[in-house]
Each structure stands twice: as C-alpha cells, then as structure tokens.
Amino acid sequence: MMIGDGYGYGYGYGDGYGEAEGPPLFDDTSRAEAHRELMAIARVLAEGLGLIEDGEDRTPFLDEIRQEMKKVRKALEDSHAASEAMREQAQAYLEAQQTKTQEYLDQVQIEPEPDFYPFIELPVGTEPRDLPDGNRLFTLPDGMILRTTDDQRISVIDAGQHQIVTPGPGTAVEVAPGRIYTLDQTYLRTTHEDAGLSGLPLDVEPIALGSWRFSVSFAEGIRLDIDHRRRFVTLINPTGPIDILGIGRIEGIGESITVHLISGGAKGFHCGESGHAGLIEADGTIHLTLKSGLELVARFFSEASEGDEAFPDCSSQCQLNCEERD
C-alpha cells in the first residue's frame, strides 16, 4: 500500500498487494523550503518505525531526529536571513535611485510660465516685473515698455515717446498703431458704485474703460457706456439704433427719440424703436428704464471735468463720428 501527502513526498511498502518487500519509497521532486532536510527526517522516522517493530533501543533514533530537526531549523533560518538580505539590498537600491533622481531634478531648472497679467499674452521674451505700488511693468523684446496704472489704463513708452492709452472697445488695447493686445477682463471689472450705476443685476459687472468711462453689457445684447466727463450714457442696441442720453444732449442714431420738458429743468424721453424711456434730472442724473423693464440710475461724478483729455469721443464706442448739438 502506498501512502503520500500530496506535497512532494510519500512512503510505502511492497507493491500495494501484499506485505512489505523493500525499503520505503520517497518522492524527492518537491521544491519546498528545507525539502531535503524534511526528507531526511522522513527516512529516519521510517527507519525508526522499523527499529520499534524489532524491539530495539529508540534512543539513537530520537537523537538522530533531533539532529535532523536542528538542520531543518538552520536551513529555515538561513533562508529567512537570505530573504532579509535581498530585501535590504532592494530597499537600498531604491533609496539610491530616489536620491539620484532628486539630485537630477534639483539640477534641472524648470522655468515657470511667464505671468503677463493683466495681458492675456505678450511677445515671447517679454520680461514682467512687479512694482512697489502694485502695478506691473513689461519690457518687450523690441524695447517697448508697458506699465499698468491705477485707473486701468496702460502707460506706453516707445522710442522715447510716452503716452497713456485707454482700453477699448472691449478688452482690446492698442499700444501702437496696428499693435493690439488683449487684457484680462477681470482687470477691467469694477463695482457698480465705482461706475456710478445702480439697479444693475448682481451678475452684471461693469468694465472700466478709463478713469471716467465704464461699460456694461446685458444678456439681451444691449451695451451701455457711461462717460462721466461728458456726462451722458450711450445705449448700443443689438438691432442697430444708438441712443445718446444726457442733460445737454439727447439724440438717437437710427431711431427717433421723443423729448418733453419737465418743470425744474428735467427732461423726459422715449426711444421710438428700441422702447427705452426715462427721465434726466437737471443735475444730469439719468433714470433709465430699458425695454426689458430693468430700471437703472446713472449718477455722474462731480469731479469729472471737460478738460480731462484722457477720453476720446464716442466714435470709439459706436464707430461713428458724432457731432454734438445744442
């Protein structure tokens, strides 16, 4: 009868049909740790069984088992020590590679992307610099110098000439004839109070076009520009008509505006096609109701004066050469 455990060794007697006719049989094909030592113990045990059956002294047999067990323990300890040594070598190798990688990264200088704010983009090679007053200065590759100002305009120095340019239309700013750069819209945004407008929806933010000019765009496509120096507002309608509203000037371009005088020097008005209407007080304050029903109030800054040359005429807003009328 053959007996085995399925793990690489077995023992048996005879051919499985009768009494034992030969020595125990062993399978030496297992790759288990300390396999040879375990096989040796198995052989000793088999021999010991024979000694017990013969009635001989078991002491030598037990001593031999102890010796073989010591060998198994020694083999397992050596295997563990070898595994630990390999693990330590692998860890040391990984740490060495990490150190070399970090040393390499420290040597490589990664240049950050240039920050051109408030410009969206400037020519490659432009050198930006932060100024103590919070403004920024940009030196372009060709020597032109751009500097931001506190009133959202741009100071330009080119070929020894200095000028102040006002953004517009929109976020575009022309720093030299035909040379236009785009500003970040957040740079031009201002509060409702700073623009002199009240009644604006919370999600509508005025854009500063200079010290005394602001622009607002509404969802229905209407654009409102307020000029504190000239003390009027300009409504540019998506259908084409343009309305200029102020105490000294009420004019429609592309549509007619009906004006009626009110006691005390105030004026009422109604725009024929666009449907806007309102009242202009004697001090210039404009109460405006858009066709959508939105009610706005425009109050002009008292310190704005006609002598301020920072503002161009309204042709930059509507692309038309307007003529003031009494």
CSV table of C-alpha atoms in Angstrom, one decimal, residues 256-260 268-273 275-278:
chain,number,residue,atom,x,y,z
A,256,SER,CA,-36.1,108.9,-33.2
A,257,ILE,CA,-36.3,109.9,-29.6
A,258,THR,CA,-39.3,111.9,-28.3
A,259,VAL,CA,-38.3,114.5,-25.6
A,260,HIS,CA,-40.6,116.5,-23.4
A,268,GLY,CA,-38.3,113.1,-20.2
A,269,PHE,CA,-37.6,110.9,-23.2
A,270,HIS,CA,-38.8,107.8,-25.1
A,271,CYS,CA,-36.9,105.9,-27.8
A,272,GLY,CA,-39.2,105.1,-30.7
A,273,GLU,CA,-37.8,101.8,-31.9
A,275,GLY,CA,-38.5,101.2,-26.5
A,276,HIS,CA,-36.3,102.7,-23.8
A,277,ALA,CA,-37.6,105.6,-21.7
A,278,GLY,CA,-36.8,107.6,-18.7
